[in-house]
Coordinates of C-alpha atoms and ligand atoms in Angstrom, one line a residue:
X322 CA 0.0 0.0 0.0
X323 CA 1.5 3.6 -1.0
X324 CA 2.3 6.5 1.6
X325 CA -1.6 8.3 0.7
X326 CA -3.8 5.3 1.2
X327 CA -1.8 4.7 4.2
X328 CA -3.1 7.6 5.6
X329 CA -6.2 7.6 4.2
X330 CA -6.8 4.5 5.7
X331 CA -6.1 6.2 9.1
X332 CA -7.8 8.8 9.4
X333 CA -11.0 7.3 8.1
X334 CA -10.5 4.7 11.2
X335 CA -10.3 8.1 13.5
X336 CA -12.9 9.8 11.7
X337 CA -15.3 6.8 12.2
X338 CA -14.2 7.1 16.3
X339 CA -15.9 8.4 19.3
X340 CA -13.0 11.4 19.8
X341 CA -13.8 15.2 19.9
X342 CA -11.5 15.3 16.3
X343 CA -14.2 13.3 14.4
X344 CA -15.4 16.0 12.6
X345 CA -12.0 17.1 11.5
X346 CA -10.9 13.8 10.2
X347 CA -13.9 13.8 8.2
X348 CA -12.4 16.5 6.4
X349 CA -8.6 14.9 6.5
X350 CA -10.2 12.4 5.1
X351 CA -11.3 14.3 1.9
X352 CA -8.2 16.2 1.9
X353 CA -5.5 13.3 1.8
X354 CA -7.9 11.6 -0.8
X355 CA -8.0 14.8 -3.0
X356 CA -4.2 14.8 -2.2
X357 CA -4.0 11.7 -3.7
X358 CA -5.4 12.2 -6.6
X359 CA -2.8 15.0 -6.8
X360 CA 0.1 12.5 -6.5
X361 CA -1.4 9.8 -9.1
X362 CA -1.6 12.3 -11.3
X363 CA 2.1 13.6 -10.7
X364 CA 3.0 10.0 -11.2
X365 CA 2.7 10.2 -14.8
X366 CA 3.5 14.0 -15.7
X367 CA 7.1 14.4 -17.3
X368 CA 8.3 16.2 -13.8
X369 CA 11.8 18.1 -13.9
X370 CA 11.7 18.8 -9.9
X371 CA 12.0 22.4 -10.7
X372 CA 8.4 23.4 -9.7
X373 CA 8.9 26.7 -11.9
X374 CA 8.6 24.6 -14.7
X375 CA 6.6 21.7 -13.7
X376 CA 3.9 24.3 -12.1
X377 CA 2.2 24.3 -15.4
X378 CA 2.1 20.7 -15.8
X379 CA -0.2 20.3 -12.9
X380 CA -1.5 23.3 -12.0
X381 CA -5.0 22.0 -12.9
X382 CA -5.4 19.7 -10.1
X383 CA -5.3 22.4 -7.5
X384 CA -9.2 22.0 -8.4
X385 CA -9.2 18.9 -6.4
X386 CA -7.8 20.2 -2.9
X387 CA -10.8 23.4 -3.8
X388 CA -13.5 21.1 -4.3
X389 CA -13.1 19.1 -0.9
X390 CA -12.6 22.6 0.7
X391 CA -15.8 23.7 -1.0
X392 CA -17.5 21.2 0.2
X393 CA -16.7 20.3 3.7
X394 CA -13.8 23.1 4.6
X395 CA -13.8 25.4 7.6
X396 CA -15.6 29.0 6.6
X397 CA -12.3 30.6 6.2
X398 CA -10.6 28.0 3.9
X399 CA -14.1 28.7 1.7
X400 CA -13.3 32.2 1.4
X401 CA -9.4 31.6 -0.1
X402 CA -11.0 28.9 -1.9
X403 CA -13.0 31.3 -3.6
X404 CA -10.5 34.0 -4.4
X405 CA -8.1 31.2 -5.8
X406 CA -10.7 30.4 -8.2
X407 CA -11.4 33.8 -9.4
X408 CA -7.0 34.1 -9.6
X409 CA -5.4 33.7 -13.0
X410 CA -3.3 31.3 -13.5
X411 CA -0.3 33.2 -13.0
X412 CA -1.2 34.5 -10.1
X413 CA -1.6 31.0 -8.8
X414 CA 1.8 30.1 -9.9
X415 CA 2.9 32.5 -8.3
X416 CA 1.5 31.6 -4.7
X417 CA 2.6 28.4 -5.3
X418 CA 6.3 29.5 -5.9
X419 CA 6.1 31.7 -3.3
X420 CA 5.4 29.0 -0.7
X421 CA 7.6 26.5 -2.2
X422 CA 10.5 29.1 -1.7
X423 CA 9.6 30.1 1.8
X424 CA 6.9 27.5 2.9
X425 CA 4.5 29.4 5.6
X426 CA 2.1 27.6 7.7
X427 CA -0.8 29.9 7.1
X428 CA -0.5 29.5 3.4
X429 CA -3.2 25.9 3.6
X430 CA -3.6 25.5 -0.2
X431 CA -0.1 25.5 -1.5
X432 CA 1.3 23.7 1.5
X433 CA -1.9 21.1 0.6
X434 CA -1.1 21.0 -2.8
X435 CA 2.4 20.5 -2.9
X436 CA 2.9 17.8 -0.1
X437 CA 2.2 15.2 -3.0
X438 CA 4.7 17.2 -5.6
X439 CA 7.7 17.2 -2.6
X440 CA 6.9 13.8 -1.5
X441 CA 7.3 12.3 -4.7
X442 CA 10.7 14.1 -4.7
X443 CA 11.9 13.1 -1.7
X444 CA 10.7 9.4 -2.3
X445 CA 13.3 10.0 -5.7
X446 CA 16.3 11.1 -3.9
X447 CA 16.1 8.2 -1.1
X448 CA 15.5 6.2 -3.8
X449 CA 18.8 6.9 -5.5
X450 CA 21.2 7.7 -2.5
X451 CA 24.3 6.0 -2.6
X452 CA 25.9 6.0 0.9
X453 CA 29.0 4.8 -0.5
X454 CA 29.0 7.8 -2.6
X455 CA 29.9 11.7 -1.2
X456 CA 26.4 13.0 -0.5
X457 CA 28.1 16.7 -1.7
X458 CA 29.6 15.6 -5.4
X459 CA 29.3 11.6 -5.9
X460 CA 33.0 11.0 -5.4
X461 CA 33.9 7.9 -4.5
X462 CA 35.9 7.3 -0.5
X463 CA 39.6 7.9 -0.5
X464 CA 40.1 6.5 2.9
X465 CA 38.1 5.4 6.0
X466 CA 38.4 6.8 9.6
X467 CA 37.4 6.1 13.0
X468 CA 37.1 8.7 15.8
X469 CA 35.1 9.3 19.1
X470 CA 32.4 11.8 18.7
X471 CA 31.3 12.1 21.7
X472 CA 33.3 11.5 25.0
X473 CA 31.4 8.9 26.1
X474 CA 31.5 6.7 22.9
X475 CA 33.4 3.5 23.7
X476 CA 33.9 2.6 19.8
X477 CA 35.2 5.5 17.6
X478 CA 32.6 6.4 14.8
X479 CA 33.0 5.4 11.0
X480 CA 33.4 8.5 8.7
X481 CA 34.4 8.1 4.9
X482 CA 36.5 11.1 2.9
X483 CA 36.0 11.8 -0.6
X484 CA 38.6 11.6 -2.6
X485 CA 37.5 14.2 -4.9
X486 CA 36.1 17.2 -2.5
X487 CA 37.6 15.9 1.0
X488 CA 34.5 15.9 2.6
X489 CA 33.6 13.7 5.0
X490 CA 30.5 11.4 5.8
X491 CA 29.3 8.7 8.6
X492 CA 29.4 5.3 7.1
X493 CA 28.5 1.8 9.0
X494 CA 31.1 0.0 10.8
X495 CA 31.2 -3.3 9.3
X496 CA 30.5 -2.7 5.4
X497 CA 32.3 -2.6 2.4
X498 CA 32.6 1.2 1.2
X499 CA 33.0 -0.5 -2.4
X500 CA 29.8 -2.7 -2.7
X501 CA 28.1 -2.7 0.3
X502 CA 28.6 -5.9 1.7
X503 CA 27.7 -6.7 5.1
X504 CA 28.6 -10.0 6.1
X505 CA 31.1 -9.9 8.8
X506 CA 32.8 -13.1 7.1
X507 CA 33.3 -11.4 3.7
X508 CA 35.4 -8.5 5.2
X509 CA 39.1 -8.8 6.3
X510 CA 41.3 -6.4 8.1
X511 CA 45.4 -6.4 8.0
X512 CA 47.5 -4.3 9.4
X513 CA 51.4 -4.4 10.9
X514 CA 52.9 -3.6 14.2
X515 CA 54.8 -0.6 12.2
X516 CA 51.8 1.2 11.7
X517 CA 49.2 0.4 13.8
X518 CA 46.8 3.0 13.4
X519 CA 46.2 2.3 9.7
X520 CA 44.7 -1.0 8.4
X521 CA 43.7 -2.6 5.0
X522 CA 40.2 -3.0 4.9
X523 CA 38.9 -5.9 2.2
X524 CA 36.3 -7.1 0.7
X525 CA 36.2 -10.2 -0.9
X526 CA 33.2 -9.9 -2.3
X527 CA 34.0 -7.4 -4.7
X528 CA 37.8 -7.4 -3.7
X529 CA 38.1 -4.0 -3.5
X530 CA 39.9 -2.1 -0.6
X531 CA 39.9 1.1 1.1
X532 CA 42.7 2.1 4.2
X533 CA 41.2 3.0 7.5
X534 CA 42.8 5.4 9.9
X535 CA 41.9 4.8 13.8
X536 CA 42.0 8.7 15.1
X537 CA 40.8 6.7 18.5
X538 CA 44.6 5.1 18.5
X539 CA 46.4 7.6 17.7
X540 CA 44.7 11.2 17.7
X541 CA 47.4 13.2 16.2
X542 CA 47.0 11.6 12.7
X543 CA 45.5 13.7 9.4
X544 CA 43.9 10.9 7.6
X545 CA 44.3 12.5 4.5
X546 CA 48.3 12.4 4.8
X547 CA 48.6 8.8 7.2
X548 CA 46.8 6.9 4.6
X549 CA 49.4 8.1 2.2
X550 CA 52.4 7.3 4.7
X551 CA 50.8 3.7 5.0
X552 CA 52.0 2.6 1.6
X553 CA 53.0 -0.7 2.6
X554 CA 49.9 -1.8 3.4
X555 CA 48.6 -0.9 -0.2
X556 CA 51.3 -3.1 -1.5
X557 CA 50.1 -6.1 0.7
X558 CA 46.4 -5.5 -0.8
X559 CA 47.9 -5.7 -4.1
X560 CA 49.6 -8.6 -3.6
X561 CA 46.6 -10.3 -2.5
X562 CA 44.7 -9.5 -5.5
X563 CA 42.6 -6.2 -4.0
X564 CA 41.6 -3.3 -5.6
X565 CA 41.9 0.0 -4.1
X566 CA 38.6 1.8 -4.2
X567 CA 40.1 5.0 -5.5
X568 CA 43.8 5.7 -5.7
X569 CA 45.4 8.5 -4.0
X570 CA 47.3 11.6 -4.9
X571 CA 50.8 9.9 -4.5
X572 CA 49.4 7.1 -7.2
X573 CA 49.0 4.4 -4.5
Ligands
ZN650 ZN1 32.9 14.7 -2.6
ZN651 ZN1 32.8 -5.0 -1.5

């Protein structure tokens, strides 16, 4: 079942209740269905998730969150709803725009009418969110680090750098940064006595390998620069027949 019968579901069960809200899940009721309708129909319009130009795509169906106000709406909600009627259509763009830039609570049509329009957005970007990826430019993770957070934190905290903008991101403990893998058996650590705040971390599943720095052994290290210093270890994942998930600047 999808996110709107979900809820429509719901508040027909409270609607059909003994509480105080009854009446007003009556009309939640009508609302999330007319919201619906607004999302089904977003569902198959050629959508660019810039609402400047999709506005006129689906504009239309603001007649569907009017109706149900028409007909079962508080007084007030009647009197917009009547004003937004006699609008033209650029003047109703440009309410809608106006919200979407700086969403206000008061404004009840455009906030009603684009919950379907950012939900389907959202839904989109979760959708296609890569953790292994830098949530900034897409790069791929030039090393892996652990470090306490907070004080009381008995196990430092996973964070990935991208190799392409530096920035930084929390990542699971015990995954592969490459592929994703999971299984606990599937990963292997190495690491020497010479350097033991840097380890190999390896996946055999896709037998690719990124270097993790342990900021929780030895707090003075740049991860950026100690993963570089650990070249011996890349040589060892080499040998082993591992991949490096992306090289760094020194080539290794
Ligand atoms: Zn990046
Ligand atoms: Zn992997």
């Amino acid at each position: 079942m999808d996110f709107w019968h979900k809820q429509i579901n719901r508040a027909r069960e409270l609607a059909e209740g003994s509480s105080p809200a009854n009446e007003l899940m009556v009309f939640y009721t009508h609302l999330l269905r007319a919201q619906l309708e607004v999302s089904e129909f977003l569902r198959t319009a050629p959508l660019t998730g810039k609402l400047e130009q999709d506005v006129s795509l689906f504009r239309s169906k603001l007649d569907a969150i009017l109706s149900v106000v028409e007909e079962a709406g508080p007084a007030p909600l009647v009197e917009q709803a009547k004003s937004l009627r006699a609008a033209s259509e650029s003047e109703v763009d440009e309410i809608l725009l106006a919200y979407w830039r700086a969403p206000s609570d008061t404004d009840f049509f455009a906030k009603a009418f684009l919950q379907p329009y950012g939900q389907l957005f959202q839904n989109r970007i979760q959708s296609t969110f890569d953790e292994k990826r830098c949530p900034f430019c897409g790069g791929k993770p030039q090393l892996s680090f652990l470090q306490n957070k907070e004080v009381t934190a008995e196990s430092g905290n996973r964070d990935l750098m991208c190799a392409k903008c530096l920035s930084t991101w929390p990542f699971r403990r015990v995954v592969c940064a490459n592929c994703g893998e999971e299984d606990p058996a599937r990963l292997g650590y190495f690491q020497t006595t010479a350097i033991d705040h840097v380890r190999i971390e390896a996946c055999d599943t896709c037998k690719h390998y990124i270097k993790g720095v342990d900021l929780t052994r030895f707090g003075m290290a740049q991860p950026l620069v100690d993963e570089v210093a650990a070249a011996p270890l890349d040589l060892w994942a080499t040998e082993h027949g591992y991949q490096k998930i992306a090289i760094n600047l020194v080539g290794l």
